[in-house]
Amino acid sequence: MQLVFHTGAHFTEEERLMKCLLRNNEAFAERGVSVPGPGKYRRLLRAIMSALASSEAAENAREVLLDAILDNEQADRVLLSDAHLFGAPRTVVRQGLLYPKAPERLVYMSQIFQHDEIELFMALRNPATFLPAVFEKSPASELADFMGGVDPRAVRWSDTLLRIREAVPQISITVWCNEDAPLIWAQIIREIVGLEHGEKVVGGFDLLRDIMRKDGMQRFLAYLGKHPNINEIQQRRVMMAFLDKFAIEDAIEEELDMPGWTEELVEEMTQTYEEDVFAIARIPGVQLIAP
């Protein structure tokens, strides 16, 4: 069986992705792809993670889990989404490392599903905006305590992904930048489900609608209707062209409120993030979905 874990990250479009998958549930089921409701497995998975920290998995753990998740449904590929799989927001930054529990918890999953094919999907987000969002949810009252003395410019997603690769090299990893999601949303869904390039999914333009004026969206869809044979790359170029004219400025701009951070620091962190994403694309076993 193919088990797909979508693990956030927090403060990306994690719940929107789950809702989009569920909207296509019946069509995906015809292809042998199951999208269980999150209520069937999220608490169960977290409970198992806690239990495995102190004891080994029972021999029948896989069967018990799948029976609870699938509820007698037959499937070749199962899509599970939980941004809390690697911890709640207040625990996902430690000494400047993002999601420190990720490698350990994926080792647990690989032990339970040792004869299955596990895939990991995860959105990344600029640390310049991700860290303030996490800090707001953390128990730390001082930024220095939250960062553990680590310079925020030293925070890199590649550190986490390299640790995951070392711990579970058999698991394939697919990532994308949350900032790019409106342009690549349909492809993200296709990759998670295992569809061919260009196949249509309901909700493929959901995020684009959020950042484009209604009249621009109407013109964009009309353009696609007149040019049904353009490929994915051409379609993204058209998206960007329409966004240049019809973007909702308030929807694409983020306000930062982090104590002591300057515009110069944020710009430097953003540049570091962009360089880190380039490095991530070159990590063996990691696929980067990019516009």
PDB file of N, CA, C and O in Angstrom, residues 31-84:
ATOM      1  N   ARG A  31     -10.180   5.601  -8.445  1.00  0.00           N
ATOM      2  CA  ARG A  31      -8.816   5.275  -8.861  1.00  0.00           C
ATOM      3  C   ARG A  31      -8.077   4.481  -7.781  1.00  0.00           C
ATOM      4  O   ARG A  31      -6.863   4.281  -7.877  1.00  0.00           O
ATOM      5  N   GLY A  32      -8.790   4.083  -6.721  1.00  0.00           N
ATOM      6  CA  GLY A  32      -8.162   3.333  -5.657  1.00  0.00           C
ATOM      7  C   GLY A  32      -7.444   4.194  -4.640  1.00  0.00           C
ATOM      8  O   GLY A  32      -6.597   3.714  -3.880  1.00  0.00           O
ATOM      9  N   VAL A  33      -7.798   5.493  -4.617  1.00  0.00           N
ATOM     10  CA  VAL A  33      -7.172   6.436  -3.689  1.00  0.00           C
ATOM     11  C   VAL A  33      -8.186   6.810  -2.614  1.00  0.00           C
ATOM     12  O   VAL A  33      -9.282   7.285  -2.912  1.00  0.00           O
ATOM     13  N   SER A  34      -7.817   6.613  -1.354  1.00  0.00           N
ATOM     14  CA  SER A  34      -8.719   6.908  -0.241  1.00  0.00           C
ATOM     15  C   SER A  34      -8.307   8.208   0.451  1.00  0.00           C
ATOM     16  O   SER A  34      -7.124   8.447   0.704  1.00  0.00           O
ATOM     17  N   VAL A  35      -9.315   9.030   0.757  1.00  0.00           N
ATOM     18  CA  VAL A  35      -9.092  10.265   1.525  1.00  0.00           C
ATOM     19  C   VAL A  35      -9.961  10.165   2.786  1.00  0.00           C
ATOM     20  O   VAL A  35     -11.068  10.704   2.832  1.00  0.00           O
ATOM     21  N   PRO A  36      -9.488   9.482   3.821  1.00  0.00           N
ATOM     22  CA  PRO A  36     -10.291   9.352   5.039  1.00  0.00           C
ATOM     23  C   PRO A  36     -10.502  10.711   5.705  1.00  0.00           C
ATOM     24  O   PRO A  36      -9.640  11.597   5.624  1.00  0.00           O
ATOM     25  N   GLY A  37     -11.633  10.876   6.354  1.00  0.00           N
ATOM     26  CA  GLY A  37     -11.857  12.095   7.129  1.00  0.00           C
ATOM     27  C   GLY A  37     -10.845  12.173   8.258  1.00  0.00           C
ATOM     28  O   GLY A  37     -10.521  11.157   8.880  1.00  0.00           O
ATOM     29  N   PRO A  38     -10.319  13.342   8.538  1.00  0.00           N
ATOM     30  CA  PRO A  38      -9.261  13.472   9.559  1.00  0.00           C
ATOM     31  C   PRO A  38      -9.677  13.019  10.948  1.00  0.00           C
ATOM     32  O   PRO A  38      -8.829  12.635  11.755  1.00  0.00           O
ATOM     33  N   GLY A  39     -10.978  13.041  11.239  1.00  0.00           N
ATOM     34  CA  GLY A  39     -11.440  12.587  12.540  1.00  0.00           C
ATOM     35  C   GLY A  39     -11.169  11.117  12.783  1.00  0.00           C
ATOM     36  O   GLY A  39     -11.179  10.652  13.936  1.00  0.00           O
ATOM     37  N   LYS A  40     -10.913  10.344  11.723  1.00  0.00           N
ATOM     38  CA  LYS A  40     -10.684   8.910  11.860  1.00  0.00           C
ATOM     39  C   LYS A  40      -9.268   8.571  12.319  1.00  0.00           C
ATOM     40  O   LYS A  40      -9.024   7.454  12.783  1.00  0.00           O
ATOM     41  N   TYR A  41      -8.336   9.509  12.161  1.00  0.00           N
ATOM     42  CA  TYR A  41      -6.950   9.094  12.401  1.00  0.00           C
ATOM     43  C   TYR A  41      -6.073  10.101  13.140  1.00  0.00           C
ATOM     44  O   TYR A  41      -5.036   9.715  13.696  1.00  0.00           O
ATOM     45  N   ARG A  42      -6.407  11.372  13.197  1.00  0.00           N
ATOM     46  CA  ARG A  42      -5.469  12.338  13.762  1.00  0.00           C
ATOM     47  C   ARG A  42      -5.153  12.065  15.229  1.00  0.00           C
ATOM     48  O   ARG A  42      -3.989  11.976  15.614  1.00  0.00           O
ATOM     49  N   ARG A  43      -6.168  11.919  16.050  1.00  0.00           N
ATOM     50  CA  ARG A  43      -5.917  11.636  17.461  1.00  0.00           C
ATOM     51  C   ARG A  43      -5.257  10.278  17.643  1.00  0.00           C
ATOM     52  O   ARG A  43      -4.386  10.100  18.502  1.00  0.00           O
ATOM     53  N   LEU A  44      -5.647   9.338  16.813  1.00  0.00           N
ATOM     54  CA  LEU A  44      -5.092   7.991  16.898  1.00  0.00           C
ATOM     55  C   LEU A  44      -3.600   8.008  16.589  1.00  0.00           C
ATOM     56  O   LEU A  44      -2.800   7.390  17.310  1.00  0.00           O
ATOM     57  N   LEU A  45      -3.206   8.698  15.529  1.00  0.00           N
ATOM     58  CA  LEU A  45      -1.792   8.769  15.165  1.00  0.00           C
ATOM     59  C   LEU A  45      -0.968   9.442  16.255  1.00  0.00           C
ATOM     60  O   LEU A  45       0.137   8.998  16.582  1.00  0.00           O
ATOM     61  N   ARG A  46      -1.515  10.515  16.826  1.00  0.00           N
ATOM     62  CA  ARG A  46      -0.776  11.223  17.876  1.00  0.00           C
ATOM     63  C   ARG A  46      -0.618  10.343  19.111  1.00  0.00           C
ATOM     64  O   ARG A  46       0.432  10.349  19.766  1.00  0.00           O
ATOM     65  N   ALA A  47      -1.658   9.583  19.424  1.00  0.00           N
ATOM     66  CA  ALA A  47      -1.578   8.677  20.582  1.00  0.00           C
ATOM     67  C   ALA A  47      -0.518   7.605  20.348  1.00  0.00           C
ATOM     68  O   ALA A  47       0.241   7.251  21.259  1.00  0.00           O
ATOM     69  N   ILE A  48      -0.462   7.104  19.129  1.00  0.00           N
ATOM     70  CA  ILE A  48       0.533   6.086  18.799  1.00  0.00           C
ATOM     71  C   ILE A  48       1.941   6.662  18.883  1.00  0.00           C
ATOM     72  O   ILE A  48       2.871   6.017  19.374  1.00  0.00           O
ATOM     73  N   MET A  49       2.116   7.901  18.412  1.00  0.00           N
ATOM     74  CA  MET A  49       3.424   8.556  18.499  1.00  0.00           C
ATOM     75  C   MET A  49       3.890   8.646  19.941  1.00  0.00           C
ATOM     76  O   MET A  49       5.047   8.367  20.262  1.00  0.00           O
ATOM     77  N   SER A  50       2.989   9.015  20.817  1.00  0.00           N
ATOM     78  CA  SER A  50       3.342   9.132  22.239  1.00  0.00           C
ATOM     79  C   SER A  50       3.694   7.776  22.828  1.00  0.00           C
ATOM     80  O   SER A  50       4.666   7.649  23.593  1.00  0.00           O
ATOM     81  N   ALA A  51       2.938   6.756  22.445  1.00  0.00           N
ATOM     82  CA  ALA A  51       3.182   5.415  22.978  1.00  0.00           C
ATOM     83  C   ALA A  51       4.508   4.851  22.496  1.00  0.00           C
ATOM     84  O   ALA A  51       5.243   4.204  23.266  1.00  0.00           O
ATOM     85  N   LEU A  52       4.847   5.108  21.233  1.00  0.00           N
ATOM     86  CA  LEU A  52       6.072   4.550  20.666  1.00  0.00           C
ATOM     87  C   LEU A  52       7.329   5.215  21.225  1.00  0.00           C
ATOM     88  O   LEU A  52       8.437   4.702  21.029  1.00  0.00           O
ATOM     89  N   ALA A  53       7.169   6.343  21.872  1.00  0.00           N
ATOM     90  CA  ALA A  53       8.327   7.008  22.477  1.00  0.00           C
ATOM     91  C   ALA A  53       8.886   6.197  23.645  1.00  0.00           C
ATOM     92  O   ALA A  53      10.048   6.359  24.025  1.00  0.00           O
ATOM     93  N   SER A  54       8.060   5.298  24.198  1.00  0.00           N
ATOM     94  CA  SER A  54       8.496   4.526  25.365  1.00  0.00           C
ATOM     95  C   SER A  54       8.393   3.020  25.180  1.00  0.00           C
ATOM     96  O   SER A  54       8.839   2.254  26.035  1.00  0.00           O
ATOM     97  N   SER A  55       7.805   2.574  24.062  1.00  0.00           N
ATOM     98  CA  SER A  55       7.684   1.130  23.837  1.00  0.00           C
ATOM     99  C   SER A  55       7.599   0.831  22.344  1.00  0.00           C
ATOM    100  O   SER A  55       7.312   1.725  21.538  1.00  0.00           O
ATOM    101  N   GLU A  56       7.848  -0.421  21.974  1.00  0.00           N
ATOM    102  CA  GLU A  56       7.801  -0.811  20.575  1.00  0.00           C
ATOM    103  C   GLU A  56       6.356  -1.039  20.131  1.00  0.00           C
ATOM    104  O   GLU A  56       5.472  -1.315  20.942  1.00  0.00           O
ATOM    105  N   ALA A  57       6.164  -0.941  18.826  1.00  0.00           N
ATOM    106  CA  ALA A  57       4.824  -1.143  18.276  1.00  0.00           C
ATOM    107  C   ALA A  57       4.415  -2.607  18.374  1.00  0.00           C
ATOM    108  O   ALA A  57       5.250  -3.507  18.232  1.00  0.00           O
ATOM    109  N   ALA A  58       3.139  -2.837  18.608  1.00  0.00           N
ATOM    110  CA  ALA A  58       2.621  -4.203  18.644  1.00  0.00           C
ATOM    111  C   ALA A  58       2.661  -4.793  17.234  1.00  0.00           C
ATOM    112  O   ALA A  58       2.648  -4.060  16.239  1.00  0.00           O
ATOM    113  N   GLU A  59       2.700  -6.118  17.149  1.00  0.00           N
ATOM    114  CA  GLU A  59       2.815  -6.778  15.849  1.00  0.00           C
ATOM    115  C   GLU A  59       1.632  -6.462  14.933  1.00  0.00           C
ATOM    116  O   GLU A  59       1.769  -6.424  13.714  1.00  0.00           O
ATOM    117  N   ASN A  60       0.475  -6.269  15.530  1.00  0.00           N
ATOM    118  CA  ASN A  60      -0.722  -6.017  14.722  1.00  0.00           C
ATOM    119  C   ASN A  60      -1.044  -4.519  14.615  1.00  0.00           C
ATOM    120  O   ASN A  60      -2.161  -4.150  14.243  1.00  0.00           O
ATOM    121  N   ALA A  61      -0.080  -3.655  14.925  1.00  0.00           N
ATOM    122  CA  ALA A  61      -0.333  -2.208  14.928  1.00  0.00           C
ATOM    123  C   ALA A  61      -0.782  -1.715  13.557  1.00  0.00           C
ATOM    124  O   ALA A  61      -1.688  -0.880  13.448  1.00  0.00           O
ATOM    125  N   ARG A  62      -0.166  -2.223  12.503  1.00  0.00           N
ATOM    126  CA  ARG A  62      -0.531  -1.792  11.151  1.00  0.00           C
ATOM    127  C   ARG A  62      -1.993  -2.123  10.855  1.00  0.00           C
ATOM    128  O   ARG A  62      -2.749  -1.272  10.377  1.00  0.00           O
ATOM    129  N   GLU A  63      -2.400  -3.362  11.142  1.00  0.00           N
ATOM    130  CA  GLU A  63      -3.766  -3.788  10.830  1.00  0.00           C
ATOM    131  C   GLU A  63      -4.788  -2.995  11.650  1.00  0.00           C
ATOM    132  O   GLU A  63      -5.843  -2.600  11.132  1.00  0.00           O
ATOM    133  N   VAL A  64      -4.471  -2.764  12.914  1.00  0.00           N
ATOM    134  CA  VAL A  64      -5.389  -2.003  13.775  1.00  0.00           C
ATOM    135  C   VAL A  64      -5.555  -0.582  13.244  1.00  0.00           C
ATOM    136  O   VAL A  64      -6.678  -0.050  13.172  1.00  0.00           O
ATOM    137  N   LEU A  65      -4.439   0.032  12.873  1.00  0.00           N
ATOM    138  CA  LEU A  65      -4.487   1.399  12.350  1.00  0.00           C
ATOM    139  C   LEU A  65      -5.293   1.475  11.060  1.00  0.00           C
ATOM    140  O   LEU A  65      -6.177   2.330  10.910  1.00  0.00           O
ATOM    141  N   LEU A  66      -4.990   0.588  10.121  1.00  0.00           N
ATOM    142  CA  LEU A  66      -5.672   0.643   8.828  1.00  0.00           C
ATOM    143  C   LEU A  66      -7.149   0.319   8.950  1.00  0.00           C
ATOM    144  O   LEU A  66      -7.979   0.896   8.242  1.00  0.00           O
ATOM    145  N   ASP A  67      -7.506  -0.591   9.847  1.00  0.00           N
ATOM    146  CA  ASP A  67      -8.926  -0.894  10.060  1.00  0.00           C
ATOM    147  C   ASP A  67      -9.666   0.335  10.557  1.00  0.00           C
ATOM    148  O   ASP A  67     -10.799   0.623  10.125  1.00  0.00           O
ATOM    149  N   ALA A  68      -9.028   1.079  11.470  1.00  0.00           N
ATOM    150  CA  ALA A  68      -9.660   2.288  12.010  1.00  0.00           C
ATOM    151  C   ALA A  68      -9.741   3.389  10.973  1.00  0.00           C
ATOM    152  O   ALA A  68     -10.730   4.121  10.900  1.00  0.00           O
ATOM    153  N   ILE A  69      -8.698   3.498  10.151  1.00  0.00           N
ATOM    154  CA  ILE A  69      -8.639   4.584   9.178  1.00  0.00           C
ATOM    155  C   ILE A  69      -9.539   4.326   7.979  1.00  0.00           C
ATOM    156  O   ILE A  69     -10.291   5.198   7.539  1.00  0.00           O
ATOM    157  N   LEU A  70      -9.486   3.101   7.447  1.00  0.00           N
ATOM    158  CA  LEU A  70     -10.198   2.794   6.202  1.00  0.00           C
ATOM    159  C   LEU A  70     -11.625   2.320   6.427  1.00  0.00           C
ATOM    160  O   LEU A  70     -12.461   2.436   5.521  1.00  0.00           O
ATOM    161  N   ASP A  71     -11.902   1.759   7.603  1.00  0.00           N
ATOM    162  CA  ASP A  71     -13.268   1.314   7.910  1.00  0.00           C
ATOM    163  C   ASP A  71     -13.819   0.418   6.801  1.00  0.00           C
ATOM    164  O   ASP A  71     -14.881   0.685   6.227  1.00  0.00           O
ATOM    165  N   ASN A  72     -13.055  -0.635   6.475  1.00  0.00           N
ATOM    166  CA  ASN A  72     -13.421  -1.647   5.466  1.00  0.00           C
ATOM    167  C   ASN A  72     -13.328  -1.154   4.028  1.00  0.00           C
ATOM    168  O   ASN A  72     -13.656  -1.892   3.091  1.00  0.00           O
ATOM    169  N   GLU A  73     -12.921   0.074   3.808  1.00  0.00           N
ATOM    170  CA  GLU A  73     -12.735   0.574   2.447  1.00  0.00           C
ATOM    171  C   GLU A  73     -11.475  -0.043   1.851  1.00  0.00           C
ATOM    172  O   GLU A  73     -10.464  -0.206   2.523  1.00  0.00           O
ATOM    173  N   GLN A  74     -11.516  -0.378   0.568  1.00  0.00           N
ATOM    174  CA  GLN A  74     -10.355  -0.916  -0.135  1.00  0.00           C
ATOM    175  C   GLN A  74      -9.632   0.213  -0.865  1.00  0.00           C
ATOM    176  O   GLN A  74     -10.258   1.036  -1.527  1.00  0.00           O
ATOM    177  N   ALA A  75      -8.317   0.247  -0.741  1.00  0.00           N
ATOM    178  CA  ALA A  75      -7.554   1.319  -1.386  1.00  0.00           C
ATOM    179  C   ALA A  75      -6.124   0.873  -1.632  1.00  0.00           C
ATOM    180  O   ALA A  75      -5.571   0.045  -0.902  1.00  0.00           O
ATOM    181  N   ASP A  76      -5.539   1.423  -2.686  1.00  0.00           N
ATOM    182  CA  ASP A  76      -4.129   1.183  -2.984  1.00  0.00           C
ATOM    183  C   ASP A  76      -3.252   2.325  -2.464  1.00  0.00           C
ATOM    184  O   ASP A  76      -2.066   2.140  -2.209  1.00  0.00           O
ATOM    185  N   ARG A  77      -3.867   3.502  -2.331  1.00  0.00           N
ATOM    186  CA  ARG A  77      -3.142   4.696  -1.893  1.00  0.00           C
ATOM    187  C   ARG A  77      -4.014   5.439  -0.887  1.00  0.00           C
ATOM    188  O   ARG A  77      -5.198   5.699  -1.153  1.00  0.00           O
ATOM    189  N   VAL A  78      -3.452   5.763   0.273  1.00  0.00           N
ATOM    190  CA  VAL A  78      -4.214   6.400   1.348  1.00  0.00           C
ATOM    191  C   VAL A  78      -3.566   7.747   1.661  1.00  0.00           C
ATOM    192  O   VAL A  78      -2.359   7.826   1.898  1.00  0.00           O
ATOM    193  N   LEU A  79      -4.392   8.810   1.684  1.00  0.00           N
ATOM    194  CA  LEU A  79      -3.899  10.163   1.913  1.00  0.00           C
ATOM    195  C   LEU A  79      -4.267  10.619   3.318  1.00  0.00           C
ATOM    196  O   LEU A  79      -5.439  10.712   3.663  1.00  0.00           O
ATOM    197  N   LEU A  80      -3.259  10.900   4.125  1.00  0.00           N
ATOM    198  CA  LEU A  80      -3.458  11.322   5.510  1.00  0.00           C
ATOM    199  C   LEU A  80      -2.833  12.699   5.702  1.00  0.00           C
ATOM    200  O   LEU A  80      -1.684  12.925   5.315  1.00  0.00           O
ATOM    201  N   SER A  81      -3.565  13.607   6.314  1.00  0.00           N
ATOM    202  CA  SER A  81      -3.089  14.985   6.480  1.00  0.00           C
ATOM    203  C   SER A  81      -3.212  15.415   7.931  1.00  0.00           C
ATOM    204  O   SER A  81      -4.291  15.367   8.512  1.00  0.00           O
ATOM    205  N   ASP A  82      -2.078  15.835   8.506  1.00  0.00           N
ATOM    206  CA  ASP A  82      -2.083  16.303   9.893  1.00  0.00           C
ATOM    207  C   ASP A  82      -0.858  17.168  10.138  1.00  0.00           C
ATOM    208  O   ASP A  82       0.263  16.672  10.226  1.00  0.00           O
ATOM    209  N   ALA A  83      -1.074  18.467  10.276  1.00  0.00           N
ATOM    210  CA  ALA A  83       0.038  19.384  10.525  1.00  0.00           C
ATOM    211  C   ALA A  83       0.650  19.162  11.899  1.00  0.00           C
ATOM    212  O   ALA A  83       1.778  19.591  12.156  1.00  0.00           O
ATOM    213  N   HIS A  84      -0.077  18.474  12.803  1.00  0.00           N
ATOM    214  CA  HIS A  84       0.421  18.222  14.154  1.00  0.00           C
ATOM    215  C   HIS A  84       1.176  16.898  14.276  1.00  0.00           C
ATOM    216  O   HIS A  84       1.563  16.506  15.375  1.00  0.00           O
TER     217      HIS A  84
END
